[in-house]
């Protein structure tokens, strides 16, 4: 059996890779000579950072200037406060600038690499790891984790056994299994006595009755979307909505989809998506505009909304309002029928059937109980020397860079605490 590493990091994602860099820098700041801190990163996949490469559709939304506990969720969202205080958005930018990745802040406080390349972020992290002598092993799943003699033994899928004085688990969550998401970390921590809450997908596409949306699939509109449970609004947001063959997607849906994932797990009550397709107009203004359009010469119902909303979307809404056939002249529409159409434009209600599941999700809601970890060090309260960071814990953030921000911040806090304990 090889000599023990000072630190073994399980998971080669955003949290794991940055933790390795933070640990080496913390060691240097404490006066440790080069090579004194031995760090091993174990990744089950063929390469590290696969999910990182996909973030922001490859542009890598690194952080958010508005990161605060109220933008996070879990049984105790306040748990994130010490980590965010240690690494606010400005510090995230300085960290990546020191790696060679220059950052810019765009709309809604979203921080991106100036080059808009997730691949560059990954490359710079790996280059810094290599410069500091961090050992990286891919294709090496950890199947068991045991406390032994003041440290830990890690059994890998190949039957090898390695030892470490301290271990950081940052295996991510169950979301995006095609990019490496799994339940491995929950099992490893569970083997050392840790518990977890129920898991469900978040930042995910939403399924509705496909017969109502298949005719408009591929159309993008600016809309206000709300999810309502038995008529009570759970969440609402305005932004870009994308109609798909299965239901609804786009940033506005992904941002508020957490309540849908939670409802899907319980399936209590009737959940609907209510779409305001003209968010800049009230219902009276919409009705007045529709009445004025009735005077357009020679228009059939098929052509009536052309130039006002997307043509296919308009035709679908006319059918949904019970107006037709579409070959009829638009001038026959009554004020009452136009008020009915205005109601559809301002509040098209679609029955929600669920989400696209973990396969389509960008993040996992739920996870290992934060009550079992110290929020100032991220060390386990049950197994001294064991730490956890990132999505494996019962913390998930809003869409917009909040989850990556939590990955860097929690990794920083854990790595510095582990290094101080050497």
XYZ file of C-alpha atoms in Angstrom, residues 119-276:
158
model
C -12.756 24.801 -21.859
C -10.328 27.607 -21.039
C -11.491 27.627 -17.412
C -10.883 23.888 -17.164
C -7.483 24.117 -18.890
C -6.270 26.860 -16.542
C -7.364 24.931 -13.446
C -5.528 21.825 -14.646
C -2.401 23.786 -15.568
C -2.282 25.255 -12.065
C -2.761 21.800 -10.544
C 0.101 20.421 -12.626
C 2.336 23.345 -11.677
C 1.730 22.516 -8.005
C 2.352 18.784 -8.349
C -1.247 17.659 -7.810
C -1.746 14.049 -8.888
C -4.806 13.419 -11.058
C -6.200 9.927 -11.619
C -9.104 9.485 -14.029
C -11.097 6.316 -14.570
C -10.758 5.690 -10.835
C -14.083 5.444 -9.021
C -13.923 5.285 -5.237
C -16.174 2.438 -4.124
C -15.592 2.536 -0.369
C -14.262 4.973 2.196
C -13.115 3.804 5.644
C -11.555 5.480 8.667
C -8.294 3.823 9.622
C -5.578 4.852 12.084
C -6.252 8.565 12.210
C -6.800 8.774 8.463
C -8.777 7.116 5.682
C -8.554 4.206 3.293
C -10.068 4.610 -0.164
C -10.921 1.502 -2.136
C -11.129 2.104 -5.889
C -13.018 0.246 -8.580
C -9.843 -1.441 -9.750
C -9.368 -2.998 -6.322
C -6.526 -0.675 -5.382
C -6.308 0.825 -1.922
C -4.869 4.238 -1.154
C -4.592 6.156 2.081
C -5.063 9.807 2.950
C -4.852 11.815 6.131
C -7.831 13.897 5.081
C -10.520 13.411 2.465
C -12.722 15.878 0.624
C -15.859 14.489 -1.053
C -17.094 16.686 -3.891
C -18.652 14.185 -6.248
C -21.537 16.445 -7.270
C -25.168 15.401 -7.382
C -27.430 13.139 -9.387
C -28.188 15.714 -12.109
C -26.823 15.274 -15.646
C -25.794 11.598 -15.462
C -24.476 11.775 -19.033
C -21.892 14.263 -17.743
C -20.966 12.204 -14.692
C -23.776 12.985 -12.258
C -24.458 10.127 -9.855
C -25.339 9.129 -6.304
C -21.803 7.914 -5.533
C -21.007 10.646 -3.042
C -24.170 10.063 -1.047
C -23.238 6.396 -0.692
C -19.662 7.146 0.370
C -20.745 9.647 3.013
C -23.615 7.421 4.071
C -21.100 4.670 4.763
C -19.557 6.935 7.410
C -22.874 7.668 9.079
C -24.115 10.677 7.147
C -27.767 11.082 6.172
C -29.322 12.847 3.207
C -32.625 14.440 2.301
C -34.781 13.399 -0.659
C -33.361 14.294 -4.056
C -35.171 15.922 -6.955
C -34.108 17.761 -10.130
C -33.866 21.532 -10.317
C -32.936 24.015 -13.061
C -34.738 21.627 -15.354
C -37.192 21.634 -18.265
C -40.887 21.161 -17.492
C -43.292 18.691 -19.063
C -46.874 19.634 -19.942
C -49.641 18.084 -22.028
C -47.747 17.744 -25.347
C -50.893 18.052 -27.451
C -51.120 21.721 -26.446
C -47.529 22.723 -27.229
C -46.285 20.467 -30.021
C -47.621 22.844 -32.688
C -45.444 25.673 -31.315
C -42.263 23.710 -30.521
C -39.119 25.664 -31.263
C -40.753 29.077 -30.755
C -39.078 31.474 -28.305
C -40.949 34.385 -26.754
C -40.556 36.925 -23.975
C -43.108 35.880 -21.353
C -44.001 35.898 -17.711
C -44.296 32.317 -16.468
C -45.819 31.302 -13.163
C -46.340 27.893 -11.615
C -49.524 27.572 -9.601
C -50.562 24.774 -7.250
C -54.343 24.554 -6.997
C -54.498 28.211 -8.030
C -51.834 29.436 -5.565
C -48.740 30.914 -7.177
C -45.535 29.147 -6.126
C -43.024 30.964 -8.318
C -42.998 33.438 -11.193
C -40.399 34.972 -13.495
C -40.184 36.916 -16.730
C -37.746 36.069 -19.493
C -37.189 33.940 -22.555
C -39.582 31.006 -22.864
C -38.940 28.131 -25.264
C -41.735 25.792 -26.331
C -40.626 22.190 -26.856
C -42.258 18.992 -28.054
C -42.671 17.864 -24.429
C -43.498 21.180 -22.768
C -41.575 24.255 -21.647
C -37.925 25.257 -21.436
C -35.784 28.364 -21.686
C -34.121 30.466 -18.977
C -37.403 31.694 -17.479
C -38.611 28.122 -16.874
C -35.280 26.756 -15.669
C -34.988 29.597 -13.143
C -38.220 28.720 -11.315
C -38.425 24.979 -11.987
C -37.402 23.944 -8.470
C -41.012 24.038 -7.266
C -41.983 21.705 -10.122
C -39.359 19.146 -9.120
C -40.544 19.314 -5.531
C -44.178 18.880 -6.613
C -43.256 15.970 -8.863
C -41.731 14.123 -5.917
C -44.952 14.420 -3.898
C -47.621 14.745 -6.642
C -50.105 16.443 -4.305
C -52.551 18.876 -5.903
C -52.860 20.172 -9.462
C -49.884 22.105 -10.825
C -50.274 24.427 -13.794
C -48.032 26.732 -15.790
C -49.679 30.078 -16.530
C -48.112 31.954 -19.443
C -48.471 35.695 -19.940
